[in-house]
Every structure is written in C-alpha cells, then in structure tokens.
Coordinates of C-alpha atoms in Angstrom, one line a residue:
X1 CA -30.3 33.0 -66.2
X2 CA -34.4 33.0 -64.5
X3 CA -34.8 30.8 -62.1
X4 CA -36.8 28.7 -64.4
X5 CA -34.1 28.5 -67.0
X6 CA -31.6 27.8 -64.1
X7 CA -34.7 24.5 -62.8
X8 CA -34.6 23.8 -66.6
X9 CA -30.5 23.6 -66.9
X10 CA -30.4 21.8 -63.3
X11 CA -32.7 18.7 -65.4
X12 CA -31.1 18.5 -67.8
X13 CA -27.3 18.3 -66.5
X14 CA -29.0 15.7 -63.5
X15 CA -28.6 17.9 -60.5
X16 CA -32.1 18.2 -59.8
X17 CA -34.4 14.9 -60.4
X18 CA -38.1 14.0 -61.0
X19 CA -39.0 11.2 -58.9
X20 CA -42.5 9.8 -59.5
X21 CA -44.7 9.0 -56.9
X22 CA -47.5 7.7 -58.4
X23 CA -48.8 4.3 -58.4
X24 CA -49.8 2.5 -61.8
X25 CA -53.7 2.4 -63.1
X26 CA -55.0 -0.3 -63.8
X27 CA -57.8 -2.9 -63.8
X28 CA -55.7 -4.5 -60.7
X29 CA -54.7 -1.4 -58.8
X30 CA -56.0 -2.3 -55.3
X31 CA -59.6 -0.2 -54.2
X32 CA -61.0 0.4 -50.8
X33 CA -64.3 -2.1 -51.3
X34 CA -66.8 -1.1 -48.1
X35 CA -68.7 -2.6 -46.1
X36 CA -72.3 -3.5 -46.9
X37 CA -74.8 -1.9 -46.8
X38 CA -72.7 1.1 -48.6
X39 CA -71.5 1.0 -52.3
X40 CA -67.7 1.0 -53.6
X41 CA -66.8 2.7 -56.1
X42 CA -66.1 0.8 -60.1
X43 CA -62.6 -0.2 -60.7
X44 CA -60.7 1.5 -63.5
X45 CA -61.0 -0.6 -67.0
X46 CA -60.0 0.5 -70.7
X47 CA -62.4 -0.2 -73.6
X48 CA -61.2 -0.6 -76.8
X49 CA -62.9 1.9 -79.7
X50 CA -60.5 1.5 -82.2
X51 CA -56.4 0.0 -83.0
X52 CA -55.2 0.5 -86.4
X53 CA -58.5 -1.0 -88.2
X54 CA -61.6 0.0 -89.4
X55 CA -63.1 1.7 -86.7
X56 CA -60.1 3.9 -87.0
X57 CA -57.6 2.8 -89.4
X58 CA -54.1 5.1 -87.9
X59 CA -55.1 5.3 -84.2
X60 CA -55.7 3.6 -81.6
X61 CA -57.9 4.5 -78.5
X62 CA -60.0 3.7 -75.5
X63 CA -62.9 5.0 -73.5
X64 CA -61.6 4.5 -69.6
X65 CA -63.7 4.0 -66.9
X66 CA -63.2 4.8 -63.5
X67 CA -64.4 5.6 -59.4
X68 CA -62.8 9.1 -59.4
X69 CA -61.3 8.3 -55.1
X70 CA -59.1 4.9 -57.2
X71 CA -55.5 4.6 -57.6
X72 CA -53.0 6.9 -56.5
X73 CA -55.3 10.3 -56.0
X74 CA -56.6 13.6 -54.7
X75 CA -59.7 13.8 -52.4
X76 CA -61.2 17.1 -52.5
X77 CA -62.9 19.5 -49.6
X78 CA -66.5 18.6 -51.0
X79 CA -65.5 14.5 -50.7
X80 CA -66.5 14.6 -46.9
X81 CA -69.9 16.2 -45.3
X82 CA -67.6 18.8 -43.2
X83 CA -66.1 20.1 -46.5
X84 CA -69.7 19.9 -48.4
X85 CA -69.7 23.9 -49.1
X86 CA -66.0 23.8 -50.0
X87 CA -64.1 23.4 -53.0
X88 CA -64.4 20.7 -55.9
X89 CA -61.5 19.1 -57.7
X90 CA -61.1 21.8 -60.5
X91 CA -61.5 25.1 -57.8
X92 CA -58.5 23.9 -55.8
X93 CA -55.9 26.7 -56.7
X94 CA -52.7 25.3 -58.9
X95 CA -50.9 27.2 -56.6
X96 CA -52.2 24.7 -53.4
X97 CA -50.9 21.8 -55.9
X98 CA -47.2 22.7 -55.8
X99 CA -45.2 23.0 -52.6
X100 CA -42.1 21.8 -50.3
X101 CA -42.6 18.0 -49.1
X102 CA -41.9 17.0 -45.9
X103 CA -41.5 13.5 -45.8
X104 CA -41.8 11.9 -42.2
X105 CA -40.7 8.0 -42.2
X106 CA -42.5 5.6 -39.9
X107 CA -41.8 2.7 -41.7
X108 CA -40.1 0.6 -38.2
X109 CA -43.4 1.6 -36.2
X110 CA -46.0 0.8 -39.3
X111 CA -43.5 -2.9 -39.8
X112 CA -44.2 -3.6 -36.3
X113 CA -47.9 -3.1 -35.5
X114 CA -50.2 -1.8 -39.0
X115 CA -52.6 -0.5 -37.0
X116 CA -50.0 2.6 -36.3
X117 CA -51.2 5.9 -35.6
X118 CA -49.3 8.8 -36.2
X119 CA -50.0 11.2 -33.0
X120 CA -48.7 14.8 -32.9
X121 CA -46.3 13.9 -31.0
X122 CA -44.2 12.3 -34.2
X123 CA -44.4 15.3 -36.0
X124 CA -43.3 17.4 -33.4
X125 CA -40.4 15.2 -33.1
X126 CA -39.7 15.5 -36.4
X127 CA -40.1 19.4 -36.4
X128 CA -37.1 19.2 -33.7
X129 CA -35.0 17.6 -36.2
X130 CA -35.8 18.9 -39.0
X131 CA -37.4 22.9 -38.7
X132 CA -41.2 23.6 -39.0
X133 CA -43.0 22.6 -41.3
X134 CA -43.0 25.4 -44.1
X135 CA -46.5 26.7 -45.3
X136 CA -47.8 25.6 -48.3
X137 CA -46.0 22.1 -47.4
X138 CA -47.3 18.8 -48.1
X139 CA -46.6 16.2 -45.2
X140 CA -46.0 13.0 -47.1
X141 CA -45.7 10.0 -44.4
X142 CA -43.6 6.7 -45.6
X143 CA -45.1 3.8 -44.1
X144 CA -43.2 0.8 -46.1
X145 CA -47.0 0.6 -47.5
X146 CA -46.3 1.3 -51.3
X147 CA -44.1 -1.9 -51.3
X148 CA -47.7 -3.7 -51.2
X149 CA -49.3 -1.2 -53.9
X150 CA -49.9 -4.0 -56.8
X151 CA -50.9 -6.6 -53.5
X152 CA -54.3 -6.7 -53.0
X153 CA -54.4 -8.8 -50.2
X154 CA -51.2 -7.1 -48.3
X155 CA -52.3 -3.3 -49.4
X156 CA -55.8 -3.6 -47.8
X157 CA -54.6 -6.1 -45.1
X158 CA -58.4 -7.2 -44.0
X159 CA -60.0 -9.1 -41.6
X160 CA -63.5 -9.7 -39.9
X161 CA -62.7 -6.7 -37.6
X162 CA -62.0 -4.7 -40.5
X163 CA -58.8 -3.3 -42.6
X164 CA -55.5 -3.0 -41.1
X165 CA -53.3 -0.2 -42.1
X166 CA -51.2 2.6 -40.8
X167 CA -52.6 6.1 -40.3
X168 CA -53.6 9.4 -37.8
X169 CA -55.0 9.8 -34.4
X170 CA -58.3 11.9 -34.0
X171 CA -56.1 14.4 -32.0
X172 CA -53.4 14.5 -34.8
X173 CA -56.1 14.5 -37.4
X174 CA -57.4 18.1 -35.9
X175 CA -53.9 19.3 -35.5
X176 CA -53.0 18.6 -39.1
X177 CA -56.4 20.5 -40.3
X178 CA -56.0 23.8 -37.4
X179 CA -52.8 24.3 -36.7
X180 CA -50.1 22.8 -39.2
X181 CA -49.3 25.2 -41.8
X182 CA -50.1 22.4 -45.1
X183 CA -51.9 22.1 -48.0
X184 CA -52.4 18.5 -47.5
X185 CA -51.1 15.2 -46.3
X186 CA -49.6 12.2 -48.7
X187 CA -49.8 8.8 -47.7
X188 CA -48.3 5.4 -49.2
X189 CA -51.7 3.5 -47.8
X190 CA -55.5 3.4 -50.1
X191 CA -57.1 6.2 -48.0
X192 CA -55.8 9.2 -46.2
X193 CA -57.1 7.5 -42.3
X194 CA -56.6 4.2 -41.2
X195 CA -57.9 1.4 -41.5
X196 CA -59.9 1.3 -38.8
X197 CA -60.8 4.4 -38.7
X198 CA -64.6 3.2 -38.8
X199 CA -64.3 2.8 -35.5
X200 CA -62.9 6.0 -34.3
X201 CA -64.7 9.0 -32.9
X202 CA -65.4 10.8 -35.1
X203 CA -65.2 8.4 -37.6
X204 CA -62.4 8.2 -40.5
X205 CA -61.0 12.0 -38.6
X206 CA -58.4 12.8 -41.1
X207 CA -60.9 12.8 -43.5
X208 CA -63.0 14.8 -41.2
X209 CA -61.1 17.5 -39.7
X210 CA -58.3 18.1 -43.2
X211 CA -61.6 17.7 -46.3
X212 CA -63.4 19.9 -43.7
X213 CA -60.4 22.7 -43.4
X214 CA -59.6 22.9 -47.0
X215 CA -57.1 21.0 -47.3
X216 CA -56.3 18.2 -49.2
X217 CA -55.5 14.0 -49.1
X218 CA -53.4 11.9 -51.8
X219 CA -53.6 8.5 -51.7
X220 CA -51.5 5.1 -53.3
X221 CA -48.3 6.9 -53.0
X222 CA -44.8 5.4 -54.4
X223 CA -41.3 5.9 -53.5
X224 CA -41.3 7.6 -50.7
X225 CA -37.9 6.3 -50.1
X226 CA -36.7 8.1 -52.7
X227 CA -36.8 11.8 -50.8
X228 CA -35.2 13.2 -48.5
X229 CA -37.2 14.0 -45.1
X230 CA -36.9 17.8 -46.8
X231 CA -35.6 20.1 -49.5
X232 CA -38.1 18.2 -52.4
X233 CA -40.5 20.1 -53.8
X234 CA -44.0 17.6 -54.8
X235 CA -46.5 18.9 -58.1
X236 CA -49.7 17.2 -57.7
X237 CA -51.6 17.2 -60.6
X238 CA -55.4 15.8 -61.0
X239 CA -57.8 16.4 -63.6
X240 CA -60.2 19.7 -62.8
X241 CA -63.2 17.7 -62.9
X242 CA -65.9 20.2 -62.2
X243 CA -68.3 18.7 -59.8
X244 CA -65.1 16.1 -58.7
X245 CA -65.2 15.3 -55.5
X246 CA -61.4 13.7 -56.0
X247 CA -59.7 12.4 -58.9
X248 CA -56.7 10.1 -60.0
X249 CA -53.7 12.4 -60.0
X250 CA -49.9 11.9 -61.5
X251 CA -47.6 13.2 -58.2
X252 CA -43.8 14.2 -58.9
X253 CA -41.2 15.3 -57.0
X254 CA -38.6 17.3 -57.6
X255 CA -35.2 16.5 -56.0
X256 CA -32.0 17.8 -55.3
X257 CA -29.6 15.4 -57.9
X258 CA -27.4 15.2 -53.9
X259 CA -30.2 14.3 -52.1
X260 CA -32.7 11.4 -51.5

C-alpha cells in the first residue's frame, strides 16, 4: 500500500480527521479598520448575477468583491515594504503551504491580558516540552480569540488607544524570521501582529521581519483547540493571485484520530 493510499484509508476509517481551521467569509466577517489617513480594504460581498431565472435559467452564480486581507487569509512577502522584492501569493511554492503544525497555547495569558505578547521564552518553553520546531513548520498560536470571530466588537477590541489583541514582541518577531525554521505563523486574531503593534519599533514587527524573510502569515484561524500541540499537518490554500499581496484561504489540518 502506498503512503497516499494509506492516508485515504485512514481518512475513511476515521483514523485521521480533517479539521477546518477557516472562519466563514461573508459581509459580516470582522475586518481590520485602519485609522485615518490610511485606507481600509473593502469588505467581502456577493452580487447576484442569476438565480434560476431569465439571466440564467438553470444556474445561480455571483460576482464577488473582497479585499485580499479579509477573513482567514494569507499574507505574502510583498504585502509589506520589507518584502517588496519578494514573492506574490501566486509565487509561494506549494511545498511551503503544507507542513507540520506546532500549536502554542497562550489562552490563559491572553484571557488575563488582551495585549499579551508572545516572546521567545514562551516558544523555548514549548520546545523544552515538545521538542524542536521542525523544518517547514507552521507555528499556530492559540489565544482563544477564535471564539469572538463573529463579534465585531470583541474580535477587534478597540478603544481610543487602539486595538487590544494578542501578538508578538519585537524580539520574538525577529527570532521567528531569522532563527525559527518555519514557513509561517498562524493566529486567531484579525492580523498577525498585536493590536498595539502600531506603537512598536518597528511598527507591526511580525509583518516587518517575517514577510521580509520570505515567511508567511495566516490570520483569523478557528478550531485550534481541536489540534494537539504536535502531530498535526496543516494545509494552507490561498488563491494564486498574480501580483497578489495575499488571499483569503481555506486552511485545513490533518489530525491523528486519537489526538486533539
């Protein structure tokens, strides 16, 4: 039996489960709102073209309108000025979009402090318990924020000082870019950086360092609580938009049926 035949048999027998890590995409999906004078992306919307009627008697279809960075989406290197000479989303190698999942659980810390920042010491502690992060891995950070994904107010958690959502220290962002053998980082929040990242130096440090190092980000993930700390495989499937700085993506995980 080939390895692929074995995988199909394991899926059919429930020995391997597929977990959908993707938030649903609609006009109600919470999105980043940038302060003036910066411009924000348009929200997702559907425009009916036909619905089993005169414009199309046997079919229904829509036009869609959306920003690249809406809902569960991937950030490509050219999204940020430090990666401006790097890959667009269509140029990311498929092998970089599939890899082992390393799930870092900081839900307790984020519940106590919405501005909690993951530092290198948190990842080192994870490695002490679970072993080194493997090559081509995706570091998925579980903060509990996925529970708010359909609630604009709680998900964005903004006040006059800015948004308050978990993220990464500047030093951790630099370490993930320069040292960690990862393809990318995935988060449950609306962006890969903390809500207060505009006040850091450099601003939006994970964007700055990660995308400048030909690594990638995924946002607005769901169901990370269904994944083990290690052992799952993540599959990231963005649209291969030529010139695209990012794309809404379907993100799936393969999990041992005995885990999770």
